Amino acid sequence: MLEVETYPTVGEAANAMDDQARFLGGGTLIMNRVNYGDRRFNRIVRTTDASLSEIRAEGDRLEVGAGVTMASIMASRDLEFLSSAARAVGGPAIRNMASVGGNLMAPHPYGDMAVALLALDAVVRMVRGEELSLEDFLARRNGVVRSLLIRRPQGDEFRFRKVSRVKPKGVSVMSMAAHLTRSAGRLSGVRIAYGAMAPTPVRVRAVENALEGVSLDHAGIAAALSAATEGLDPPDDPIASGWYRREVAPVHLRRLLLGEDAR
Amino acid sequence: MKSPVTFTLNGSESAVFVDSGANLLDVLRRGCGDLSPKYGCGQGSCGACTVLIDGEPHVSCLVLAETVAGRSVETTGGLASGPDLHPLQRAFIDGFAAQCGYCTPGMLMAAKALLDRNPSPTRSEVEEAISGNLCRCTGYEPIIDAILEAAKQRGAA
Ligand SMILES: Cc1cc2nc3c(=O)[nH]c(=O)nc-3n(C[C@H](O)[C@H](O)[C@H](O)COP(=O)(O)OP(=O)(O)OC[C@H]3O[C@@H](n4cnc5c(N)ncnc54)[C@H](O)[C@@H]3O)c2cc1C
Ligand code: FES
Ligand code: FES
């Protein structure tokens, strides 16, 4: 039998967790499992704690509660840089429900928002106060997330692109995000992340390294495009084969980096 | 285990006992007897179960029933006032925007959320608003036209 437990604070909810429990975000993934009789969990733990849905400034960073939905991100002026990634998640009804915290845990090929946050070097703040990089969180994926701490990118240095077969709504063939930081006119300290190209959203260090010190033009990015899928073994799924993902990745990476339109 | 949940359904107070883990679609159909939202997939993909919660579209098959406590739920069942159809319902009939009709309640609610927020949407805003709703019959064009027509009628009224 499935039990639902509701706690007034996220701290109490986190204390109630065990490996038979799932912490409820918007429920778009959990309820799907419930509806189809998943027996790997028998408790749903939820909280009515409003602080989980807050977006607030903290020093030079923004703190985005784990329960903030894609629709709230799209409606937030402070988070305008994330609106293209938020819009990439499902249709309007899904976006009213899907939370940022749930997106970090979403299985392949989901996690489009996590891809954007990975490129932005977001920090994950757990309910008990521990902070860790999103990259480290994705490697272990456990514990209840309180919020994400995000530094606002400058100007047009942040880019996001989702490739899907059905528009406007469709699951990712891949998604890509780039934080194109520069120093003295050349790229420096760039971060690149992909979704649907590995079991979780990943940073692509081969591409990041190939972009160090180059100029952002066709010649400058050539080496990065050659390294587009270095070290990756993209999965096969009903949306696309791994082979296809590998073949088209350089094209989409070029469009992302140069800000070209797909059509 | 059953727990009591109280919410507003189409403007009236509604109190039901829900099974632990039940989704809102089940509770509306079986608990409240409102058969207007439809079950298509149970996984958020088809939109046939779309209802408005506090004015915003949600796929009710993925909403844990407990979470609507104290909130306002609107379904197609509450669109008409007495014998007077909502302008969207009228436009769907006049524009042959329903064939088998299974997707229609979800389409109507997605469209209502749009028009309540944006009374004169563009065609692409309409497409975006119903992008989570599948229709296997009409090819979508009559639906989009009907929503635009309803917006025009409402503007004229
Ligand atoms: C039709 C449909 C289309 C979709 N399209 C997309 C898409 O295009 N792109 C995409 O990325 N995703 C997509 N999704 C997947 C999903 O909706 C999103 O990934 C969403 O962000 C998941 O968040 P949620 O709040 O609904 O998660 P839930 O279902 O509530 O939870 C999912 C997982 O995350 C865990 N979790 C939730 N909150 C926390 C927290 N604070 N701390 C720790 N763990 C937590 C849960 O325990 C659970 O394991 C789609 C889903 C559907 C049904
Ligand atoms: S039944 Fe809810 S989206 Fe299909
Ligand atoms: S009218 Fe049949 S599914 Fe839309």
Tab-separated table of C-alpha atoms and ligand atoms in Angstrom:
chain	number	residue	atom	x	y	z
A	1	MET	CA	0.000	0.000	0.000
A	2	LEU	CA	1.206	3.480	-0.851
A	3	GLU	CA	1.250	6.038	1.922
A	4	VAL	CA	1.351	9.794	1.544
A	5	GLU	CA	2.888	11.835	4.356
A	6	THR	CA	2.657	15.619	4.481
A	7	TYR	CA	5.000	17.721	6.635
A	8	PRO	CA	4.850	21.461	7.358
A	9	THR	CA	8.596	21.986	6.891
A	10	VAL	CA	11.033	20.570	4.390
A	11	GLY	CA	13.375	19.671	7.268
A	12	GLU	CA	10.787	17.357	8.790
A	13	ALA	CA	10.067	15.884	5.372
A	14	ALA	CA	13.767	15.195	4.830
A	15	ASN	CA	13.948	13.456	8.214
A	16	ALA	CA	11.113	11.160	7.172
A	17	MET	CA	12.933	9.903	4.062
A	18	ASP	CA	14.228	6.364	3.622
A	19	ASP	CA	14.883	4.218	0.571
A	20	GLN	CA	11.228	3.186	0.338
A	21	ALA	CA	10.172	6.852	0.141
A	22	ARG	CA	10.097	9.398	-2.687
A	23	PHE	CA	10.128	13.119	-2.016
A	24	LEU	CA	7.350	14.742	-4.055
A	25	GLY	CA	8.154	17.748	-6.239
A	26	GLY	CA	5.562	18.542	-8.896
A	27	GLY	CA	4.868	14.834	-9.274
A	28	THR	CA	5.116	14.653	-13.077
A	29	LEU	CA	7.481	11.686	-12.855
A	30	ILE	CA	6.440	10.201	-9.512
A	31	MET	CA	2.703	10.135	-10.274
A	32	ASN	CA	3.397	8.509	-13.605
A	33	ARG	CA	5.136	5.703	-11.660
A	34	VAL	CA	2.273	5.521	-9.146
A	35	ASN	CA	-0.326	5.315	-11.926
A	36	TYR	CA	1.576	2.424	-13.476
A	37	GLY	CA	1.933	0.510	-10.212
A	38	ASP	CA	5.654	0.989	-9.508
A	39	ARG	CA	6.446	-1.040	-6.374
A	40	ARG	CA	9.949	0.293	-5.777
A	41	PHE	CA	8.588	2.787	-3.257
A	42	ASN	CA	5.689	2.657	-0.838
A	43	ARG	CA	5.767	6.145	0.652
A	44	ILE	CA	5.397	9.588	-0.864
A	45	VAL	CA	6.780	12.308	1.370
A	46	ARG	CA	5.715	15.874	0.714
A	47	THR	CA	5.864	19.247	2.365
A	48	THR	CA	3.656	22.317	2.293
A	49	ASP	CA	6.736	24.472	3.099
A	50	ALA	CA	6.330	27.616	0.956
A	51	SER	CA	10.037	28.469	1.214
A	52	LEU	CA	10.728	25.686	-1.279
A	53	SER	CA	8.984	27.738	-3.988
A	54	GLU	CA	10.846	31.001	-3.396
A	55	ILE	CA	13.196	32.809	-5.732
A	56	ARG	CA	15.409	35.325	-3.959
A	57	ALA	CA	18.651	37.224	-4.301
A	58	GLU	CA	21.485	36.085	-2.055
A	59	GLY	CA	24.503	38.351	-2.488
A	60	ASP	CA	25.522	38.179	-6.146
A	61	ARG	CA	23.690	34.892	-6.566
A	62	LEU	CA	20.057	33.935	-6.972
A	63	GLU	CA	18.626	31.260	-4.739
A	64	VAL	CA	15.975	29.231	-6.540
A	65	GLY	CA	13.920	26.887	-4.337
A	66	ALA	CA	13.815	23.246	-5.438
A	67	GLY	CA	10.026	23.453	-5.721
A	68	VAL	CA	10.066	26.388	-8.165
A	69	THR	CA	8.282	25.314	-11.350
A	70	MET	CA	9.298	25.838	-14.945
A	71	ALA	CA	6.314	28.200	-15.324
A	72	SER	CA	7.534	30.301	-12.374
A	73	ILE	CA	10.990	30.522	-13.898
A	74	MET	CA	9.459	31.753	-17.162
A	75	ALA	CA	7.492	34.356	-15.214
A	76	SER	CA	10.507	35.608	-13.253
A	77	ARG	CA	12.333	38.649	-14.531
A	78	ASP	CA	15.424	37.749	-12.504
A	79	LEU	CA	15.597	34.342	-14.170
A	80	GLU	CA	15.073	35.500	-17.741
A	81	PHE	CA	18.330	33.809	-18.773
A	82	LEU	CA	16.748	30.450	-17.834
A	83	SER	CA	13.467	30.953	-19.625
A	84	SER	CA	14.514	29.188	-22.844
A	85	ALA	CA	15.499	26.104	-20.834
A	86	ALA	CA	12.274	26.255	-18.781
A	87	ARG	CA	10.200	26.555	-21.958
A	88	ALA	CA	11.945	23.443	-23.295
A	89	VAL	CA	10.330	21.246	-20.623
A	90	GLY	CA	7.081	19.575	-21.779
A	91	GLY	CA	3.925	21.546	-22.580
A	92	PRO	CA	2.261	24.319	-20.553
A	93	ALA	CA	0.501	21.988	-18.082
A	94	ILE	CA	3.698	20.064	-17.372
A	95	ARG	CA	5.572	23.346	-16.861
A	96	ASN	CA	3.026	24.415	-14.226
A	97	MET	CA	3.955	21.308	-12.255
A	98	ALA	CA	7.546	20.322	-13.113
A	99	SER	CA	9.986	21.547	-10.457
A	100	VAL	CA	13.654	22.400	-10.678
A	101	GLY	CA	14.489	19.868	-7.946
A	102	GLY	CA	12.681	17.092	-9.809
A	103	ASN	CA	14.480	18.031	-13.016
A	104	LEU	CA	17.848	17.295	-11.373
A	105	MET	CA	16.631	13.764	-10.661
A	106	ALA	CA	14.831	13.137	-13.961
A	107	PRO	CA	16.034	10.076	-15.879
A	108	HIS	CA	17.319	10.115	-19.463
A	109	PRO	CA	16.263	11.757	-21.804
A	110	TYR	CA	14.867	14.336	-19.357
A	111	GLY	CA	16.731	16.972	-17.392
A	112	ASP	CA	16.805	19.914	-19.788
A	113	MET	CA	16.855	22.459	-16.946
A	114	ALA	CA	19.646	20.542	-15.223
A	115	VAL	CA	21.715	20.905	-18.411
A	116	ALA	CA	21.343	24.691	-18.306
A	117	LEU	CA	22.180	24.788	-14.593
A	118	LEU	CA	25.229	22.604	-15.115
A	119	ALA	CA	26.647	25.030	-17.688
A	120	LEU	CA	25.952	27.865	-15.240
A	121	ASP	CA	27.924	26.077	-12.491
A	122	ALA	CA	24.934	26.080	-10.144
A	123	VAL	CA	25.504	25.042	-6.551
A	124	VAL	CA	23.058	22.632	-4.925
A	125	ARG	CA	22.041	23.430	-1.364
A	126	MET	CA	20.707	20.393	0.460
A	127	VAL	CA	18.031	20.598	3.127
A	128	ARG	CA	20.604	20.054	5.870
A	129	GLY	CA	22.661	22.994	4.608
A	130	GLU	CA	25.409	21.093	2.795
A	131	GLU	CA	26.415	22.717	-0.507
A	132	LEU	CA	27.892	20.906	-3.463
A	133	SER	CA	28.377	21.503	-7.165
A	134	LEU	CA	25.564	20.316	-9.403
A	135	GLU	CA	28.092	18.065	-11.115
A	136	ASP	CA	28.831	16.296	-7.821
A	137	PHE	CA	25.129	16.102	-6.991
A	138	LEU	CA	24.348	14.451	-10.343
A	139	ALA	CA	27.029	11.859	-9.679
A	140	ARG	CA	25.293	10.648	-6.508
A	141	ARG	CA	21.733	11.958	-6.791
A	142	ASN	CA	20.492	11.486	-3.270
A	143	GLY	CA	19.151	13.546	-0.406
A	144	VAL	CA	16.521	16.259	-0.505
A	145	VAL	CA	17.489	19.465	-2.292
A	146	ARG	CA	16.446	22.764	-0.726
A	147	SER	CA	17.551	25.149	-3.468
A	148	LEU	CA	19.985	26.029	-6.215
A	149	LEU	CA	22.388	28.926	-6.102
A	150	ILE	CA	22.961	30.488	-9.471
A	151	ARG	CA	25.222	33.302	-10.577
A	152	ARG	CA	23.583	35.446	-13.231
A	153	PRO	CA	25.450	35.266	-16.573
A	154	GLN	CA	26.487	38.507	-18.269
A	155	GLY	CA	25.020	39.752	-21.554
A	156	ASP	CA	24.643	36.973	-24.114
A	157	GLU	CA	27.302	34.658	-22.690
A	158	PHE	CA	24.737	31.974	-21.783
A	159	ARG	CA	23.166	29.864	-24.550
A	160	PHE	CA	20.723	26.952	-24.445
A	161	ARG	CA	19.386	24.778	-27.236
A	162	LYS	CA	17.117	21.776	-27.244
A	163	VAL	CA	16.922	19.486	-30.251
A	164	SER	CA	13.675	17.574	-30.597
A	165	ARG	CA	11.693	16.018	-33.398
A	166	VAL	CA	8.318	17.445	-32.421
A	167	LYS	CA	7.834	21.176	-31.909
A	168	PRO	CA	6.936	23.058	-29.827
A	169	LYS	CA	6.797	20.097	-27.460
A	170	GLY	CA	8.989	17.041	-27.759
A	171	VAL	CA	11.488	15.021	-25.806
A	172	SER	CA	15.173	15.768	-26.281
A	173	VAL	CA	17.253	14.185	-28.980
A	174	MET	CA	19.769	16.248	-27.064
A	175	SER	CA	19.964	19.520	-25.230
A	176	MET	CA	23.025	21.711	-24.958
A	177	ALA	CA	24.021	24.693	-22.895
A	178	ALA	CA	27.072	26.913	-22.993
A	179	HIS	CA	28.392	29.560	-20.646
A	180	LEU	CA	30.788	31.446	-22.921
A	181	THR	CA	32.943	33.503	-20.595
A	182	ARG	CA	35.709	35.588	-22.143
A	183	SER	CA	38.931	37.202	-21.166
A	184	ALA	CA	40.591	39.829	-23.399
A	185	GLY	CA	38.268	39.003	-26.297
A	186	ARG	CA	38.998	35.260	-26.230
A	187	LEU	CA	36.980	32.456	-24.700
A	188	SER	CA	38.221	31.504	-21.282
A	189	GLY	CA	36.812	29.208	-18.601
A	190	VAL	CA	33.918	28.169	-20.833
A	191	ARG	CA	31.446	25.565	-19.533
A	192	ILE	CA	29.540	23.252	-21.868
A	193	ALA	CA	26.861	20.772	-20.807
A	194	TYR	CA	24.782	18.212	-22.712
A	195	GLY	CA	21.563	16.408	-21.896
A	196	ALA	CA	20.344	13.066	-23.323
A	197	MET	CA	23.918	12.232	-24.363
A	198	ALA	CA	24.800	10.191	-21.262
A	199	PRO	CA	22.870	8.648	-18.355
A	200	THR	CA	22.709	12.066	-16.644
A	201	PRO	CA	23.330	15.606	-17.897
A	202	VAL	CA	27.097	15.972	-18.255
A	203	ARG	CA	29.799	18.582	-18.679
A	204	VAL	CA	31.837	18.047	-21.809
A	205	ARG	CA	35.420	18.755	-20.844
A	206	ALA	CA	36.917	17.885	-24.238
A	207	VAL	CA	34.860	20.673	-25.803
A	208	GLU	CA	35.536	23.078	-22.944
A	209	ASN	CA	39.298	22.512	-23.315
A	210	ALA	CA	39.189	22.966	-27.092
A	211	LEU	CA	37.464	26.333	-26.616
A	212	GLU	CA	40.060	27.731	-24.216
A	213	GLY	CA	41.724	30.820	-25.649
A	214	VAL	CA	40.033	30.714	-29.063
A	215	SER	CA	37.844	33.321	-30.703
A	216	LEU	CA	34.143	32.627	-31.124
A	217	ASP	CA	33.995	32.136	-34.899
A	218	HIS	CA	34.052	29.261	-37.412
A	219	ALA	CA	37.831	28.868	-37.345
A	220	GLY	CA	38.080	29.252	-33.581
A	221	ILE	CA	35.559	26.547	-32.754
A	222	ALA	CA	36.672	23.960	-35.350
A	223	ALA	CA	38.651	21.877	-32.861
A	224	ALA	CA	35.773	21.965	-30.374
A	225	LEU	CA	33.371	20.648	-33.019
A	226	SER	CA	35.736	17.752	-33.772
A	227	ALA	CA	35.756	16.966	-30.060
A	228	ALA	CA	31.973	17.338	-29.769
A	229	THR	CA	31.318	13.822	-28.459
A	230	GLU	CA	34.776	12.868	-27.209
A	231	GLY	CA	34.507	10.601	-24.179
A	232	LEU	CA	30.742	10.174	-24.598
A	233	ASP	CA	28.738	7.074	-25.440
A	234	PRO	CA	25.300	8.510	-26.209
A	235	PRO	CA	22.413	6.130	-25.442
A	236	ASP	CA	20.012	4.501	-27.889
A	237	ASP	CA	16.346	5.146	-27.147
A	238	PRO	CA	13.066	5.418	-29.071
A	239	ILE	CA	13.830	9.087	-29.843
A	240	ALA	CA	17.213	8.541	-31.488
A	241	SER	CA	20.057	6.058	-31.697
A	242	GLY	CA	23.371	6.752	-30.041
A	243	TRP	CA	24.927	6.763	-33.501
A	244	TYR	CA	22.542	9.492	-34.677
A	245	ARG	CA	23.148	11.577	-31.572
A	246	ARG	CA	26.898	11.355	-32.163
A	247	GLU	CA	26.578	12.281	-35.846
A	248	VAL	CA	24.444	15.373	-35.351
A	249	ALA	CA	26.025	16.690	-32.147
A	250	PRO	CA	28.714	18.780	-33.926
A	251	VAL	CA	26.083	20.534	-36.050
A	252	HIS	CA	24.004	21.485	-33.024
A	253	LEU	CA	27.091	22.476	-31.072
A	254	ARG	CA	28.090	24.839	-33.884
A	255	ARG	CA	24.623	26.393	-33.943
A	256	LEU	CA	24.692	26.796	-30.181
A	257	LEU	CA	28.134	28.382	-30.088
A	258	LEU	CA	27.621	30.713	-33.035
A	259	GLY	CA	24.023	31.533	-32.143
A	260	GLU	CA	22.780	30.303	-35.532
A	261	ASP	CA	19.122	29.565	-36.056
A	262	ALA	CA	18.161	25.953	-36.654
A	263	ARG	CA	15.745	26.759	-39.444
B	1	MET	CA	-5.992	4.553	3.787
B	2	LYS	CA	-8.424	7.324	2.897
B	3	SER	CA	-7.971	10.950	3.792
B	4	PRO	CA	-10.417	13.846	3.454
B	5	VAL	CA	-9.659	16.575	0.915
B	6	THR	CA	-11.652	19.765	0.546
B	7	PHE	CA	-11.380	21.983	-2.507
B	8	THR	CA	-13.498	24.148	-4.767
B	9	LEU	CA	-14.806	22.408	-7.875
B	10	ASN	CA	-16.229	24.737	-10.503
B	11	GLY	CA	-17.052	27.277	-7.821
B	12	SER	CA	-18.709	24.904	-5.324
B	13	GLU	CA	-17.135	23.532	-2.167
B	14	SER	CA	-16.305	19.861	-2.591
B	15	ALA	CA	-15.242	17.403	0.126
B	16	VAL	CA	-14.144	13.892	-0.794
B	17	PHE	CA	-12.286	10.992	0.783
B	18	VAL	CA	-9.338	10.072	-1.386
B	19	ASP	CA	-7.279	6.905	-1.468
B	20	SER	CA	-3.664	7.386	-0.556
B	21	GLY	CA	-1.761	8.113	-3.750
B	22	ALA	CA	-4.889	8.686	-5.862
B	23	ASN	CA	-4.539	11.175	-8.682
B	24	LEU	CA	-6.895	14.107	-9.140
B	25	LEU	CA	-8.372	12.717	-12.355
B	26	ASP	CA	-9.601	9.588	-10.552
B	27	VAL	CA	-10.970	11.652	-7.700
B	28	LEU	CA	-12.837	13.987	-10.032
B	29	ARG	CA	-14.336	11.151	-12.060
B	30	ARG	CA	-15.036	8.574	-9.353
B	31	GLY	CA	-15.191	10.676	-6.206
B	32	CYS	CA	-16.967	13.779	-7.512
B	33	GLY	CA	-18.786	12.222	-10.472
B	34	ASP	CA	-17.427	14.859	-12.865
B	35	LEU	CA	-16.794	12.798	-15.989
B	36	SER	CA	-15.720	15.740	-18.136
B	37	PRO	CA	-11.935	15.288	-17.753
B	38	LYS	CA	-10.870	12.204	-19.720
B	39	TYR	CA	-8.326	9.483	-19.059
B	40	GLY	CA	-6.047	9.008	-22.053
B	41	CYS	CA	-2.608	7.914	-20.932
B	42	GLY	CA	-2.113	8.413	-17.206
B	43	GLN	CA	1.379	9.725	-17.904
B	44	GLY	CA	0.978	13.383	-18.781
B	45	SER	CA	1.443	12.942	-22.514
B	46	CYS	CA	-2.010	13.390	-24.027
B	47	GLY	CA	-3.611	16.295	-22.136
B	48	ALA	CA	-7.135	14.766	-22.218
B	49	CYS	CA	-7.292	15.130	-18.422
B	50	THR	CA	-6.305	18.828	-18.374
B	51	VAL	CA	-8.061	20.857	-15.668
B	52	LEU	CA	-7.327	24.292	-14.238
B	53	ILE	CA	-5.952	24.562	-10.723
B	54	ASP	CA	-6.060	28.142	-9.462
B	55	GLY	CA	-6.567	29.142	-13.098
B	56	GLU	CA	-3.538	27.328	-14.513
B	57	PRO	CA	-3.673	24.166	-16.653
B	58	HIS	CA	-2.498	20.935	-15.031
B	59	VAL	CA	-2.669	17.336	-16.239
B	60	SER	CA	-4.903	15.951	-13.508
B	61	CYS	CA	-3.649	12.376	-13.968
B	62	LEU	CA	-0.294	13.495	-12.524
B	63	VAL	CA	-1.658	15.634	-9.698
B	64	LEU	CA	-1.588	13.924	-6.320
B	65	ALA	CA	-5.159	14.512	-5.108
B	66	GLU	CA	-4.049	15.672	-1.629
B	67	THR	CA	-2.207	18.624	-3.170
B	68	VAL	CA	-5.390	20.400	-4.283
B	69	ALA	CA	-6.645	20.872	-0.713
B	70	GLY	CA	-7.917	24.432	-0.383
B	71	ARG	CA	-7.415	25.212	-4.057
B	72	SER	CA	-9.797	25.920	-6.899
B	73	VAL	CA	-10.297	23.309	-9.620
B	74	GLU	CA	-12.117	24.021	-12.879
B	75	THR	CA	-13.216	21.414	-15.404
B	76	THR	CA	-15.138	21.481	-18.656
B	77	GLY	CA	-18.147	20.358	-16.614
B	78	GLY	CA	-18.321	23.880	-15.190
B	79	LEU	CA	-17.802	25.850	-18.396
B	80	ALA	CA	-21.411	26.440	-19.414
B	81	SER	CA	-23.656	28.593	-17.285
B	82	GLY	CA	-27.004	26.830	-17.356
B	83	PRO	CA	-28.070	26.406	-20.960
B	84	ASP	CA	-25.554	28.999	-22.156
B	85	LEU	CA	-22.408	27.443	-23.536
B	86	HIS	CA	-19.049	29.083	-22.979
B	87	PRO	CA	-17.859	30.956	-26.121
B	88	LEU	CA	-15.142	28.322	-26.532
B	89	GLN	CA	-17.696	25.492	-26.498
B	90	ARG	CA	-19.841	27.381	-29.015
B	91	ALA	CA	-16.859	28.011	-31.289
B	92	PHE	CA	-15.786	24.343	-31.101
B	93	ILE	CA	-19.262	23.234	-32.198
B	94	ASP	CA	-19.627	25.844	-34.910
B	95	GLY	CA	-16.115	25.209	-36.229
B	96	PHE	CA	-16.306	21.376	-36.193
B	97	ALA	CA	-13.331	21.372	-33.836
B	98	ALA	CA	-14.445	18.119	-32.198
B	99	GLN	CA	-14.718	14.814	-34.025
B	100	CYS	CA	-14.584	11.896	-31.599
B	101	GLY	CA	-14.472	14.527	-28.860
B	102	TYR	CA	-12.082	12.716	-26.555
B	103	CYS	CA	-9.458	15.440	-26.540
B	104	THR	CA	-12.043	18.237	-26.427
B	105	PRO	CA	-12.386	18.754	-22.648
B	106	GLY	CA	-8.624	19.057	-22.305
B	107	MET	CA	-8.384	21.374	-25.306
B	108	LEU	CA	-11.145	23.568	-23.890
B	109	MET	CA	-9.425	23.940	-20.531
B	110	ALA	CA	-6.022	24.653	-22.061
B	111	ALA	CA	-7.709	27.244	-24.280
B	112	LYS	CA	-9.640	28.770	-21.385
B	113	ALA	CA	-6.443	29.261	-19.402
B	114	LEU	CA	-4.961	31.036	-22.408
B	115	LEU	CA	-7.921	33.327	-23.082
B	116	ASP	CA	-8.325	34.222	-19.404
B	117	ARG	CA	-4.737	35.433	-19.393
B	118	ASN	CA	-4.470	36.689	-22.955
B	119	PRO	CA	-7.852	37.629	-24.499
B	120	SER	CA	-6.497	38.188	-28.014
B	121	PRO	CA	-3.761	35.617	-28.637
B	122	THR	CA	-1.867	35.161	-31.882
B	123	ARG	CA	-2.086	31.900	-33.790
B	124	SER	CA	1.299	30.812	-32.505
B	125	GLU	CA	0.306	31.602	-28.924
B	126	VAL	CA	-2.710	29.323	-29.406
B	127	GLU	CA	-0.476	26.582	-30.828
B	128	GLU	CA	1.822	26.902	-27.832
B	129	ALA	CA	-1.097	26.827	-25.370
B	130	ILE	CA	-2.438	23.519	-26.719
B	131	SER	CA	0.991	21.989	-27.390
B	132	GLY	CA	0.517	19.536	-24.514
B	133	ASN	CA	-2.819	18.289	-25.878
B	134	LEU	CA	-2.969	15.547	-28.485
B	135	CYS	CA	-5.798	15.176	-31.001
B	136	ARG	CA	-5.936	12.109	-33.193
B	137	CYS	CA	-8.863	13.290	-35.348
B	138	THR	CA	-8.941	16.899	-36.416
B	139	GLY	CA	-5.397	17.702	-37.464
B	140	TYR	CA	-5.523	20.629	-35.011
B	141	GLU	CA	-6.351	23.372	-37.535
B	142	PRO	CA	-10.107	23.513	-36.724
B	143	ILE	CA	-9.240	23.601	-33.012
B	144	ILE	CA	-6.827	26.498	-33.429
B	145	ASP	CA	-9.355	28.336	-35.611
B	146	ALA	CA	-12.115	27.767	-33.049
B	147	ILE	CA	-10.013	29.150	-30.209
B	148	LEU	CA	-9.149	32.234	-32.264
B	149	GLU	CA	-12.828	32.606	-33.173
B	150	ALA	CA	-13.878	32.358	-29.509
B	151	ALA	CA	-11.359	35.062	-28.648
B	152	LYS	CA	-12.868	37.264	-31.360
B	153	GLN	CA	-16.432	36.612	-30.143
B	154	ARG	CA	-15.495	37.388	-26.574
B	155	GLY	CA	-13.778	40.597	-27.683
B	156	ALA	CA	-16.907	41.631	-29.585
B	157	ALA	CA	-19.243	40.810	-26.693
C	1	LIG	C1	4.562	14.620	-20.845
C	1	LIG	C2	5.860	14.907	-20.181
C	1	LIG	C3	6.831	15.640	-20.863
C	1	LIG	C4	8.049	15.927	-20.265
C	1	LIG	N1	8.962	16.647	-20.966
C	1	LIG	C5	10.142	16.944	-20.398
C	1	LIG	C6	11.099	17.692	-21.113
C	1	LIG	O1	10.877	18.099	-22.249
C	1	LIG	N2	12.275	17.966	-20.495
C	1	LIG	C7	12.552	17.530	-19.232
C	1	LIG	O2	13.634	17.830	-18.718
C	1	LIG	N3	11.675	16.811	-18.530
C	1	LIG	C8	10.478	16.501	-19.087
C	1	LIG	N4	9.575	15.756	-18.390
C	1	LIG	C9	9.969	15.174	-17.109
C	1	LIG	C10	9.590	15.969	-15.863
C	1	LIG	O3	8.344	16.594	-16.026
C	1	LIG	C11	10.616	17.055	-15.520
C	1	LIG	O4	11.910	16.535	-15.557
C	1	LIG	C12	10.330	17.702	-14.162
C	1	LIG	O5	11.221	18.791	-13.950
C	1	LIG	C13	10.414	16.732	-12.992
C	1	LIG	O6	10.073	17.468	-11.834
C	1	LIG	P1	8.846	17.107	-10.860
C	1	LIG	O7	8.826	18.174	-9.838
C	1	LIG	O8	7.603	16.887	-11.604
C	1	LIG	O9	9.389	15.741	-10.283
C	1	LIG	P2	8.686	14.659	-9.346
C	1	LIG	O10	7.917	13.713	-10.172
C	1	LIG	O11	8.007	15.295	-8.197
C	1	LIG	O12	10.006	13.940	-8.827
C	1	LIG	C14	10.921	13.327	-9.722
C	1	LIG	C15	12.104	12.767	-8.918
C	1	LIG	O13	12.814	13.847	-8.319
C	1	LIG	C16	12.852	13.686	-6.914
C	1	LIG	N5	12.756	15.010	-6.308
C	1	LIG	C17	11.787	15.959	-6.480
C	1	LIG	N6	12.073	17.058	-5.773
C	1	LIG	C18	13.235	16.819	-5.134
C	1	LIG	C19	14.047	17.560	-4.214
C	1	LIG	N7	13.714	18.801	-3.821
C	1	LIG	N8	15.177	16.990	-3.750
C	1	LIG	C20	15.530	15.738	-4.129
C	1	LIG	N9	14.812	14.985	-4.975
C	1	LIG	C21	13.683	15.515	-5.483
C	1	LIG	C22	11.683	12.796	-6.597
C	1	LIG	O14	11.844	12.130	-5.365
C	1	LIG	C23	11.661	11.872	-7.772
C	1	LIG	O15	12.615	10.854	-7.617
C	1	LIG	C24	8.324	15.462	-18.963
C	1	LIG	C25	7.360	14.733	-18.264
C	1	LIG	C26	6.148	14.455	-18.856
C	1	LIG	C27	5.138	13.676	-18.084
C	2	FES	S1	-4.513	11.124	-19.140
C	2	FES	FE1	-3.491	12.778	-18.237
C	2	FES	S2	-2.222	13.469	-19.823
C	2	FES	FE2	-3.094	11.686	-20.682
C	3	FES	S1	-11.471	15.003	-31.702
C	3	FES	FE1	-10.829	12.935	-31.515
C	3	FES	S2	-8.963	13.141	-30.454
C	3	FES	FE2	-9.447	15.173	-30.892
